[in-house]
Amino acid sequence: GEAGRDLGATRNITAFAGRGNQSWGSAGTVLLKHAGQPHGDLYVDDGVDGATTRAATPLTLVGFGRSAFLTADTLTTDGLVRMVPNGLAGLELNPNLAQEQTFTVISNTDTTITVDVSGGTYLTDVAQPGDPYAGVYRFDNVFLRRGGFMVGGDRLVVGGTVRIDEYGALTHHDATLTWESHLDLSAARIEVAASGRIDADARGYLGGYRGGNDASGQTLGNVDGSDWRAGGSYGGLGGTTSGTPNPVYGGATGPAELGSGGAGSSYNYDGGDGGGWLKIRATDIVMDGAITSRGAPGSGYQSGSGSGGAVDIECASISGAGSIAADGGGDDVGGGGGRVAVRCDANQLDGSKITARGGTGSHASGQDGSVHLAPR
């Protein structure tokens, strides 16, 4: 039958997580490769009914970074992603994201990746130190179902369909004080069913007191931004009761940044993390679920909420009854709205369901961000 639709057979091939009394593991992956397929179909399925599984399944991470050093066949990373020695063998590496030549990884240490250059092209032919690099994952189709929850931090290229159904979810890694991630997804067709979601909520810059941070929220460049009792800003300014929110940044037509964290407040109340960054490219998108990059609320007493993040979609057509949101977090002090850009030749979504609202706070609210709708 059609790839991915022979459910009676594929549902009996499982890599479910172990269900511990105190904590669950994350599901593994199942790859089925039909005759004639160059890459095969990826399934993330945790056998959960009516909910998304508790722990996300990570694709082995190379991560978006900038190279420190290059030889003909080795790339020294920026050291911000922990790599298991030889754990990347067989993966695909692009040493310079400004071009398309990629290489197969042969081996790696914790900071150096060695690639196959038997084809006659060397890393130094297409890249130089300081260029942005990332891993590349290629599949014919991807199916997230029965609560399957996948997290990535490299390019995901799908020649056919990405289907997110039965409470499946797709996200990217959280930012830290030293590293930033985002989702870079391209596919011929993306289907987000009513119960599915692509979700980068609270995956952006850290709020105050979060993840080893001080009281300030982090902002563009991963530096201190909003201070004491101020929300994070991105497309709109964060609210404030006494401090100063970070300035807005980025552009409305092609947003490409993480949202900012809100500041902490008295009694060590955490600020909310900013929304993440979703970059989605497709021919057709059918969306009845949700695509979101919302900021998180502050944790209490006048702590700042995170700003919304970025949702950047480019496609030929988009339709469905779903919603897109890059709203700021609410609660005591609202974060600013993020930025949404939907550049599609045929956009049939309900415009009222595409939002980048500022967070509504009981003490102060954030400003709205930007929503840009246009043809490609």
mmCIF file of C-alpha atoms in Angstrom:
data_model
loop_
_atom_site.group_PDB
_atom_site.id
_atom_site.type_symbol
_atom_site.label_atom_id
_atom_site.label_comp_id
_atom_site.label_asym_id
_atom_site.label_seq_id
_atom_site.Cartn_x
_atom_site.Cartn_y
_atom_site.Cartn_z
ATOM 1 C CA GLY A 1 0.000 0.000 0.000
ATOM 2 C CA GLU A 2 0.897 3.664 0.122
ATOM 3 C CA ALA A 3 4.037 4.306 2.173
ATOM 4 C CA GLY A 4 3.124 4.831 5.806
ATOM 5 C CA ARG A 5 -0.539 3.863 5.395
ATOM 6 C CA ASP A 6 -0.293 0.090 5.918
ATOM 7 C CA LEU A 7 -1.127 0.646 9.572
ATOM 8 C CA GLY A 8 -2.026 -2.938 10.436
ATOM 9 C CA ALA A 9 1.554 -4.012 9.777
ATOM 10 C CA THR A 10 3.573 -1.007 10.865
ATOM 11 C CA ARG A 11 1.800 -0.648 14.219
ATOM 12 C CA ASN A 12 3.164 -4.006 15.237
ATOM 13 C CA ILE A 13 6.754 -2.834 14.743
ATOM 14 C CA THR A 14 7.488 -0.963 17.949
ATOM 15 C CA ALA A 15 10.244 0.832 19.848
ATOM 16 C CA PHE A 16 8.126 2.107 22.741
ATOM 17 C CA ALA A 17 9.643 3.819 25.761
ATOM 18 C CA GLY A 18 9.956 2.010 29.060
ATOM 19 C CA ARG A 19 7.215 3.168 31.473
ATOM 20 C CA GLY A 20 8.929 3.607 34.824
ATOM 21 C CA ASN A 21 6.939 4.297 37.985
ATOM 22 C CA GLN A 22 8.928 7.493 38.576
ATOM 23 C CA SER A 23 9.919 8.483 35.045
ATOM 24 C CA TRP A 24 9.459 7.359 31.444
ATOM 25 C CA GLY A 25 12.147 6.969 28.855
ATOM 26 C CA SER A 26 11.600 8.273 25.338
ATOM 27 C CA ALA A 27 10.509 6.145 22.410
ATOM 28 C CA GLY A 28 13.036 4.905 19.905
ATOM 29 C CA THR A 29 12.724 5.140 16.142
ATOM 30 C CA VAL A 30 11.516 2.739 13.457
ATOM 31 C CA LEU A 31 12.764 3.115 9.875
ATOM 32 C CA LEU A 32 11.041 1.201 7.076
ATOM 33 C CA LYS A 33 12.629 1.384 3.641
ATOM 34 C CA HIS A 34 10.585 0.217 0.680
ATOM 35 C CA ALA A 35 12.106 -0.892 -2.593
ATOM 36 C CA GLY A 36 12.999 2.146 -4.628
ATOM 37 C CA GLN A 37 13.084 4.567 -1.696
ATOM 38 C CA PRO A 38 16.387 6.418 -1.303
ATOM 39 C CA HIS A 39 16.025 7.069 2.431
ATOM 40 C CA GLY A 40 13.016 5.275 3.931
ATOM 41 C CA ASP A 41 10.125 6.226 6.215
ATOM 42 C CA LEU A 42 10.734 7.276 9.821
ATOM 43 C CA TYR A 43 8.184 6.483 12.552
ATOM 44 C CA VAL A 44 8.175 7.915 16.065
ATOM 45 C CA ASP A 45 5.342 6.137 17.879
ATOM 46 C CA ASP A 46 5.038 5.564 21.628
ATOM 47 C CA GLY A 47 1.769 3.644 21.724
ATOM 48 C CA VAL A 48 0.050 6.342 23.812
ATOM 49 C CA ASP A 49 -3.667 7.009 23.350
ATOM 50 C CA GLY A 50 -5.134 10.497 23.720
ATOM 51 C CA ALA A 51 -1.973 12.308 24.830
ATOM 52 C CA THR A 52 1.562 13.215 23.792
ATOM 53 C CA THR A 53 4.186 10.994 25.416
ATOM 54 C CA ARG A 54 6.107 12.430 28.346
ATOM 55 C CA ALA A 55 9.659 12.471 26.946
ATOM 56 C CA ALA A 56 10.733 13.542 23.461
ATOM 57 C CA THR A 57 12.739 11.285 21.146
ATOM 58 C CA PRO A 58 15.908 13.155 20.112
ATOM 59 C CA LEU A 59 17.529 12.683 16.729
ATOM 60 C CA THR A 60 21.275 12.305 17.293
ATOM 61 C CA LEU A 61 22.522 15.868 17.478
ATOM 62 C CA VAL A 62 25.231 17.571 15.470
ATOM 63 C CA GLY A 63 23.560 20.926 16.061
ATOM 64 C CA PHE A 64 23.733 24.312 14.391
ATOM 65 C CA GLY A 65 27.154 25.772 15.114
ATOM 66 C CA ARG A 66 30.199 27.515 13.646
ATOM 67 C CA SER A 67 33.355 25.570 12.940
ATOM 68 C CA ALA A 68 36.527 26.365 14.869
ATOM 69 C CA PHE A 69 38.964 24.666 12.465
ATOM 70 C CA LEU A 70 38.943 22.658 9.224
ATOM 71 C CA THR A 71 41.241 20.268 7.406
ATOM 72 C CA ALA A 72 40.525 18.434 4.166
ATOM 73 C CA ASP A 73 38.496 15.803 6.023
ATOM 74 C CA THR A 74 37.954 17.055 9.613
ATOM 75 C CA LEU A 75 35.785 19.743 11.164
ATOM 76 C CA THR A 76 36.393 20.962 14.693
ATOM 77 C CA THR A 77 33.098 22.066 16.222
ATOM 78 C CA ASP A 78 32.456 25.022 18.496
ATOM 79 C CA GLY A 79 32.253 22.560 21.391
ATOM 80 C CA LEU A 80 28.773 23.620 22.507
ATOM 81 C CA VAL A 81 27.096 20.266 21.793
ATOM 82 C CA ARG A 82 28.270 17.182 23.675
ATOM 83 C CA MET A 83 29.151 14.459 21.153
ATOM 84 C CA VAL A 84 29.596 10.787 22.070
ATOM 85 C CA PRO A 85 32.837 9.533 20.448
ATOM 86 C CA ASN A 86 31.900 7.808 17.167
ATOM 87 C CA GLY A 87 28.233 8.470 17.914
ATOM 88 C CA LEU A 88 27.801 10.454 14.688
ATOM 89 C CA ALA A 89 29.148 7.782 12.315
ATOM 90 C CA GLY A 90 26.929 7.471 9.243
ATOM 91 C CA LEU A 91 25.223 10.845 9.686
ATOM 92 C CA GLU A 92 25.295 13.591 7.056
ATOM 93 C CA LEU A 93 27.139 16.876 7.672
ATOM 94 C CA ASN A 94 26.894 20.181 5.840
ATOM 95 C CA PRO A 95 30.034 22.165 6.772
ATOM 96 C CA ASN A 96 28.735 25.451 5.317
ATOM 97 C CA LEU A 97 24.997 26.103 5.268
ATOM 98 C CA ALA A 98 25.439 28.738 2.561
ATOM 99 C CA GLN A 99 25.957 25.860 0.084
ATOM 100 C CA GLU A 100 24.523 22.359 -0.442
ATOM 101 C CA GLN A 101 27.529 19.982 -0.567
ATOM 102 C CA THR A 102 27.335 17.458 2.267
ATOM 103 C CA PHE A 103 29.599 14.694 3.584
ATOM 104 C CA THR A 104 29.096 11.369 5.370
ATOM 105 C CA VAL A 105 30.593 11.198 8.854
ATOM 106 C CA ILE A 106 33.134 8.379 9.330
ATOM 107 C CA SER A 107 34.006 8.993 12.970
ATOM 108 C CA ASN A 108 34.154 11.667 15.650
ATOM 109 C CA THR A 109 35.708 12.612 18.952
ATOM 110 C CA ASP A 110 33.974 14.900 21.435
ATOM 111 C CA THR A 111 34.927 17.969 19.341
ATOM 112 C CA THR A 112 36.205 16.774 15.923
ATOM 113 C CA ILE A 113 34.210 15.203 13.092
ATOM 114 C CA THR A 114 35.958 13.163 10.358
ATOM 115 C CA VAL A 115 34.130 12.770 7.038
ATOM 116 C CA ASP A 116 34.423 10.702 3.880
ATOM 117 C CA VAL A 117 36.140 12.683 1.089
ATOM 118 C CA SER A 118 36.628 9.767 -1.310
ATOM 119 C CA GLY A 119 34.376 11.550 -3.798
ATOM 120 C CA GLY A 120 37.149 14.049 -4.436
ATOM 121 C CA THR A 121 35.643 17.106 -2.749
ATOM 122 C CA TYR A 122 37.277 18.278 0.471
ATOM 123 C CA LEU A 123 35.760 20.220 3.348
ATOM 124 C CA THR A 124 38.175 23.078 2.626
ATOM 125 C CA ASP A 125 36.812 23.300 -0.941
ATOM 126 C CA VAL A 126 33.383 24.412 0.286
ATOM 127 C CA ALA A 127 33.900 25.803 3.800
ATOM 128 C CA GLN A 128 36.259 27.772 5.990
ATOM 129 C CA PRO A 129 36.548 28.220 9.760
ATOM 130 C CA GLY A 130 33.668 30.230 11.170
ATOM 131 C CA ASP A 131 31.114 29.039 8.618
ATOM 132 C CA PRO A 132 27.789 27.740 9.995
ATOM 133 C CA TYR A 133 27.456 23.957 9.971
ATOM 134 C CA ALA A 134 24.751 21.430 10.892
ATOM 135 C CA GLY A 135 23.750 17.841 10.435
ATOM 136 C CA VAL A 136 21.236 16.885 7.746
ATOM 137 C CA TYR A 137 18.564 14.199 8.162
ATOM 138 C CA ARG A 138 16.812 12.929 5.026
ATOM 139 C CA PHE A 139 13.724 10.698 4.901
ATOM 140 C CA ASP A 140 11.111 9.849 2.292
ATOM 141 C CA ASN A 141 8.281 10.276 4.812
ATOM 142 C CA VAL A 142 8.029 10.981 8.552
ATOM 143 C CA PHE A 143 5.142 9.844 10.752
ATOM 144 C CA LEU A 144 4.644 10.994 14.348
ATOM 145 C CA ARG A 145 1.694 9.162 15.860
ATOM 146 C CA ARG A 146 0.250 7.588 19.029
ATOM 147 C CA GLY A 147 1.833 10.283 21.159
ATOM 148 C CA GLY A 148 5.158 10.191 19.286
ATOM 149 C CA PHE A 149 7.163 13.298 20.249
ATOM 150 C CA MET A 150 10.367 14.110 18.323
ATOM 151 C CA VAL A 151 12.987 16.776 19.040
ATOM 152 C CA GLY A 152 15.618 17.815 16.521
ATOM 153 C CA GLY A 153 18.394 20.337 16.195
ATOM 154 C CA ASP A 154 19.628 19.838 12.624
ATOM 155 C CA ARG A 155 18.159 20.171 9.146
ATOM 156 C CA LEU A 156 15.260 17.789 8.476
ATOM 157 C CA VAL A 157 14.625 17.204 4.762
ATOM 158 C CA VAL A 158 11.645 15.040 3.766
ATOM 159 C CA GLY A 159 11.046 14.199 0.117
ATOM 160 C CA GLY A 160 7.419 13.218 0.664
ATOM 161 C CA THR A 161 5.039 13.732 3.600
ATOM 162 C CA VAL A 162 5.445 14.684 7.235
ATOM 163 C CA ARG A 163 2.294 13.460 9.011
ATOM 164 C CA ILE A 164 1.771 14.503 12.654
ATOM 165 C CA ASP A 165 -1.299 12.776 14.050
ATOM 166 C CA GLU A 166 -2.752 11.069 17.153
ATOM 167 C CA TYR A 167 -1.223 13.621 19.543
ATOM 168 C CA GLY A 168 2.150 13.510 17.828
ATOM 169 C CA ALA A 169 4.433 16.518 18.289
ATOM 170 C CA LEU A 170 7.607 17.975 16.761
ATOM 171 C CA THR A 171 9.920 20.497 18.427
ATOM 172 C CA HIS A 172 13.535 21.676 18.683
ATOM 173 C CA HIS A 173 15.960 21.693 21.604
ATOM 174 C CA ASP A 174 15.836 24.274 24.381
ATOM 175 C CA ALA A 175 18.301 27.139 24.320
ATOM 176 C CA THR A 176 20.957 27.233 27.046
ATOM 177 C CA LEU A 177 23.142 30.088 28.271
ATOM 178 C CA THR A 178 25.701 29.200 25.572
ATOM 179 C CA TRP A 179 23.807 27.495 22.734
ATOM 180 C CA GLU A 180 20.782 28.170 20.527
ATOM 181 C CA SER A 181 18.713 25.709 18.522
ATOM 182 C CA HIS A 182 15.857 25.935 16.026
ATOM 183 C CA LEU A 183 13.711 23.744 13.774
ATOM 184 C CA ASP A 184 14.651 23.720 10.083
ATOM 185 C CA LEU A 185 12.073 21.535 8.287
ATOM 186 C CA SER A 186 11.504 21.148 4.564
ATOM 187 C CA ALA A 187 9.087 18.683 2.963
ATOM 188 C CA ALA A 188 6.937 18.216 -0.100
ATOM 189 C CA ARG A 189 3.830 17.974 2.101
ATOM 190 C CA ILE A 190 3.186 18.612 5.789
ATOM 191 C CA GLU A 191 -0.001 17.368 7.441
ATOM 192 C CA VAL A 192 -0.724 18.440 11.027
ATOM 193 C CA ALA A 193 -3.895 16.687 12.177
ATOM 194 C CA ALA A 194 -6.264 18.231 14.715
ATOM 195 C CA SER A 195 -4.498 16.547 17.634
ATOM 196 C CA GLY A 196 -0.976 17.126 16.278
ATOM 197 C CA ARG A 197 1.348 20.060 16.763
ATOM 198 C CA ILE A 198 4.649 21.627 15.795
ATOM 199 C CA ASP A 199 5.535 23.329 19.044
ATOM 200 C CA ALA A 200 8.506 25.509 20.050
ATOM 201 C CA ASP A 201 6.810 26.993 23.124
ATOM 202 C CA ALA A 202 9.385 28.167 25.700
ATOM 203 C CA ARG A 203 12.323 26.855 23.627
ATOM 204 C CA GLY A 204 13.939 30.282 23.216
ATOM 205 C CA TYR A 205 16.233 32.428 25.347
ATOM 206 C CA LEU A 206 16.166 31.710 29.062
ATOM 207 C CA GLY A 207 14.183 33.661 31.606
ATOM 208 C CA GLY A 208 15.691 35.030 34.793
ATOM 209 C CA TYR A 209 16.932 32.388 37.263
ATOM 210 C CA ARG A 210 16.347 29.685 34.647
ATOM 211 C CA GLY A 211 19.038 27.155 33.695
ATOM 212 C CA GLY A 212 21.797 28.796 35.729
ATOM 213 C CA ASN A 213 20.849 32.303 34.601
ATOM 214 C CA ASP A 214 20.934 35.375 36.822
ATOM 215 C CA ALA A 215 17.850 37.581 37.294
ATOM 216 C CA SER A 216 17.940 39.074 33.775
ATOM 217 C CA GLY A 217 16.151 37.490 30.851
ATOM 218 C CA GLN A 218 18.397 36.511 27.945
ATOM 219 C CA THR A 219 17.961 38.078 24.513
ATOM 220 C CA LEU A 220 19.431 38.222 20.986
ATOM 221 C CA GLY A 221 23.039 37.050 21.044
ATOM 222 C CA ASN A 222 22.360 35.207 24.308
ATOM 223 C CA VAL A 223 23.194 38.278 26.388
ATOM 224 C CA ASP A 224 21.371 39.886 29.305
ATOM 225 C CA GLY A 225 18.162 41.595 28.186
ATOM 226 C CA SER A 226 15.089 42.470 30.238
ATOM 227 C CA ASP A 227 15.850 43.286 33.840
ATOM 228 C CA TRP A 228 14.005 43.068 37.159
ATOM 229 C CA ARG A 229 10.267 42.472 36.739
ATOM 230 C CA ALA A 230 10.186 43.149 32.971
ATOM 231 C CA GLY A 231 8.906 40.794 30.290
ATOM 232 C CA GLY A 232 10.909 39.675 27.285
ATOM 233 C CA SER A 233 10.594 41.512 23.948
ATOM 234 C CA TYR A 234 10.874 40.355 20.337
ATOM 235 C CA GLY A 235 8.221 41.605 17.893
ATOM 236 C CA GLY A 236 6.606 43.654 20.667
ATOM 237 C CA LEU A 237 7.976 45.116 23.901
ATOM 238 C CA GLY A 238 7.571 43.179 27.110
ATOM 239 C CA GLY A 239 5.540 44.682 29.908
ATOM 240 C CA THR A 240 7.150 46.038 33.061
ATOM 241 C CA THR A 241 6.346 47.116 36.594
ATOM 242 C CA SER A 242 9.779 48.601 37.385
ATOM 243 C CA GLY A 243 12.563 47.288 35.141
ATOM 244 C CA THR A 244 13.428 47.808 31.480
ATOM 245 C CA PRO A 245 12.434 45.295 28.803
ATOM 246 C CA ASN A 246 15.002 44.484 26.136
ATOM 247 C CA PRO A 247 14.549 46.300 22.783
ATOM 248 C CA VAL A 248 12.624 44.650 19.955
ATOM 249 C CA TYR A 249 14.675 43.105 17.130
ATOM 250 C CA GLY A 250 14.373 41.206 13.867
ATOM 251 C CA GLY A 251 12.138 41.814 10.875
ATOM 252 C CA ALA A 252 8.511 41.043 10.140
ATOM 253 C CA THR A 253 8.923 39.444 6.705
ATOM 254 C CA GLY A 254 11.429 36.668 7.478
ATOM 255 C CA PRO A 255 11.791 36.171 11.234
ATOM 256 C CA ALA A 256 14.867 34.155 12.127
ATOM 257 C CA GLU A 257 15.480 34.576 15.858
ATOM 258 C CA LEU A 258 14.544 33.098 19.209
ATOM 259 C CA GLY A 259 12.196 34.936 21.541
ATOM 260 C CA SER A 260 13.570 36.614 24.685
ATOM 261 C CA GLY A 261 13.238 35.519 28.280
ATOM 262 C CA GLY A 262 11.507 37.575 30.945
ATOM 263 C CA ALA A 263 13.323 38.800 34.045
ATOM 264 C CA GLY A 264 13.004 37.314 37.489
ATOM 265 C CA SER A 265 11.632 39.085 40.537
ATOM 266 C CA SER A 266 11.628 39.050 44.314
ATOM 267 C CA TYR A 267 11.780 35.754 46.173
ATOM 268 C CA ASN A 268 13.660 34.232 43.209
ATOM 269 C CA TYR A 269 10.571 33.850 41.061
ATOM 270 C CA ASP A 270 11.708 32.677 37.617
ATOM 271 C CA GLY A 271 11.118 34.652 34.474
ATOM 272 C CA GLY A 272 9.508 32.797 31.587
ATOM 273 C CA ASP A 273 11.578 31.483 28.673
ATOM 274 C CA GLY A 274 11.030 32.958 25.223
ATOM 275 C CA GLY A 275 9.453 31.103 22.332
ATOM 276 C CA GLY A 276 11.652 29.211 19.887
ATOM 277 C CA TRP A 277 12.203 29.524 16.135
ATOM 278 C CA LEU A 278 10.343 27.416 13.562
ATOM 279 C CA LYS A 279 11.533 27.549 9.947
ATOM 280 C CA ILE A 280 9.195 25.503 7.727
ATOM 281 C CA ARG A 281 9.394 25.063 3.949
ATOM 282 C CA ALA A 282 6.916 22.934 1.990
ATOM 283 C CA THR A 283 4.982 22.670 -1.232
ATOM 284 C CA ASP A 284 1.649 21.968 0.507
ATOM 285 C CA ILE A 285 0.675 22.282 4.164
ATOM 286 C CA VAL A 286 -2.628 20.948 5.504
ATOM 287 C CA MET A 287 -2.957 22.098 9.069
ATOM 288 C CA ASP A 288 -5.838 21.284 11.365
ATOM 289 C CA GLY A 289 -3.696 21.259 14.501
ATOM 290 C CA ALA A 290 -1.359 23.945 15.846
ATOM 291 C CA ILE A 291 2.000 25.480 15.006
ATOM 292 C CA THR A 292 3.174 27.505 18.010
ATOM 293 C CA SER A 293 6.182 29.330 19.407
ATOM 294 C CA ARG A 294 4.788 30.971 22.527
ATOM 295 C CA GLY A 295 6.644 32.493 25.459
ATOM 296 C CA ALA A 296 6.294 30.963 28.904
ATOM 297 C CA PRO A 297 4.656 32.844 31.791
ATOM 298 C CA GLY A 298 6.732 34.061 34.708
ATOM 299 C CA SER A 299 6.462 31.872 37.778
ATOM 300 C CA GLY A 300 4.978 34.435 40.198
ATOM 301 C CA TYR A 301 5.022 37.839 41.924
ATOM 302 C CA GLN A 302 5.795 40.293 39.090
ATOM 303 C CA SER A 303 8.280 38.030 37.319
ATOM 304 C CA GLY A 304 8.503 38.740 33.592
ATOM 305 C CA SER A 305 7.055 36.374 31.025
ATOM 306 C CA GLY A 306 8.934 35.332 27.903
ATOM 307 C CA SER A 307 8.232 36.846 24.513
ATOM 308 C CA GLY A 308 6.772 34.898 21.648
ATOM 309 C CA GLY A 309 9.270 33.415 19.229
ATOM 310 C CA ALA A 310 9.439 33.092 15.428
ATOM 311 C CA VAL A 311 7.236 31.108 13.040
ATOM 312 C CA ASP A 312 8.493 31.443 9.468
ATOM 313 C CA ILE A 313 6.556 29.429 6.858
ATOM 314 C CA GLU A 314 7.052 29.417 3.084
ATOM 315 C CA CYS A 315 4.928 27.189 0.855
ATOM 316 C CA ALA A 316 2.840 26.984 -2.300
ATOM 317 C CA SER A 317 -0.412 26.362 -0.420
ATOM 318 C CA ILE A 318 -1.595 26.191 3.170
ATOM 319 C CA SER A 319 -5.071 25.199 4.315
ATOM 320 C CA GLY A 320 -6.980 23.729 7.231
ATOM 321 C CA ALA A 321 -8.799 24.732 10.397
ATOM 322 C CA GLY A 322 -5.691 24.999 12.584
ATOM 323 C CA SER A 323 -3.916 27.911 14.256
ATOM 324 C CA ILE A 324 -0.503 29.559 14.342
ATOM 325 C CA ALA A 325 0.649 31.462 17.425
ATOM 326 C CA ALA A 326 3.800 33.278 18.549
ATOM 327 C CA ASP A 327 2.170 34.925 21.565
ATOM 328 C CA GLY A 328 3.990 36.268 24.597
ATOM 329 C CA GLY A 329 3.541 34.619 27.974
ATOM 330 C CA GLY A 330 1.006 36.052 30.406
ATOM 331 C CA ASP A 331 0.496 35.884 34.193
ATOM 332 C CA ASP A 332 1.856 38.787 36.337
ATOM 333 C CA VAL A 333 3.986 40.636 33.724
ATOM 334 C CA GLY A 334 3.316 39.838 30.077
ATOM 335 C CA GLY A 335 5.941 39.190 27.439
ATOM 336 C CA GLY A 336 5.895 40.850 24.038
ATOM 337 C CA GLY A 337 4.445 39.100 21.035
ATOM 338 C CA GLY A 338 6.773 37.304 18.662
ATOM 339 C CA ARG A 339 6.830 37.292 14.863
ATOM 340 C CA VAL A 340 4.855 35.190 12.369
ATOM 341 C CA ALA A 341 5.490 35.246 8.624
ATOM 342 C CA VAL A 342 3.416 33.052 6.309
ATOM 343 C CA ARG A 343 4.531 33.452 2.686
ATOM 344 C CA CYS A 344 2.273 31.175 0.648
ATOM 345 C CA ASP A 345 0.851 31.567 -2.847
ATOM 346 C CA ALA A 346 -2.508 30.145 -1.706
ATOM 347 C CA ASN A 347 -3.293 30.831 1.954
ATOM 348 C CA GLN A 348 -6.681 29.510 3.047
ATOM 349 C CA LEU A 349 -6.178 29.741 6.814
ATOM 350 C CA ASP A 350 -8.485 31.800 9.008
ATOM 351 C CA GLY A 351 -6.453 34.963 9.593
ATOM 352 C CA SER A 352 -7.929 35.424 13.059
ATOM 353 C CA LYS A 353 -6.160 32.213 14.097
ATOM 354 C CA ILE A 354 -2.701 33.545 13.188
ATOM 355 C CA THR A 355 -1.482 35.588 16.146
ATOM 356 C CA ALA A 356 1.562 37.189 17.782
ATOM 357 C CA ARG A 357 -0.200 38.788 20.720
ATOM 358 C CA GLY A 358 1.477 40.335 23.709
ATOM 359 C CA GLY A 359 0.955 38.438 26.928
ATOM 360 C CA THR A 360 -1.803 39.720 29.200
ATOM 361 C CA GLY A 361 -0.453 40.245 32.717
ATOM 362 C CA SER A 362 -2.254 41.114 35.930
ATOM 363 C CA HIS A 363 0.336 43.841 36.628
ATOM 364 C CA ALA A 364 1.554 44.735 33.110
ATOM 365 C CA SER A 365 0.927 43.425 29.594
ATOM 366 C CA GLY A 366 3.271 43.017 26.661
ATOM 367 C CA GLN A 367 2.820 44.659 23.269
ATOM 368 C CA ASP A 368 1.644 42.738 20.236
ATOM 369 C CA GLY A 369 4.248 41.434 17.829
ATOM 370 C CA SER A 370 4.046 41.182 14.045
ATOM 371 C CA VAL A 371 2.082 38.967 11.646
ATOM 372 C CA HIS A 372 3.077 39.098 7.968
ATOM 373 C CA LEU A 373 0.947 37.309 5.356
ATOM 374 C CA ALA A 374 1.995 37.460 1.715
ATOM 375 C CA PRO A 375 2.596 35.331 -1.399
ATOM 376 C CA ARG A 376 6.026 33.795 -1.826
#
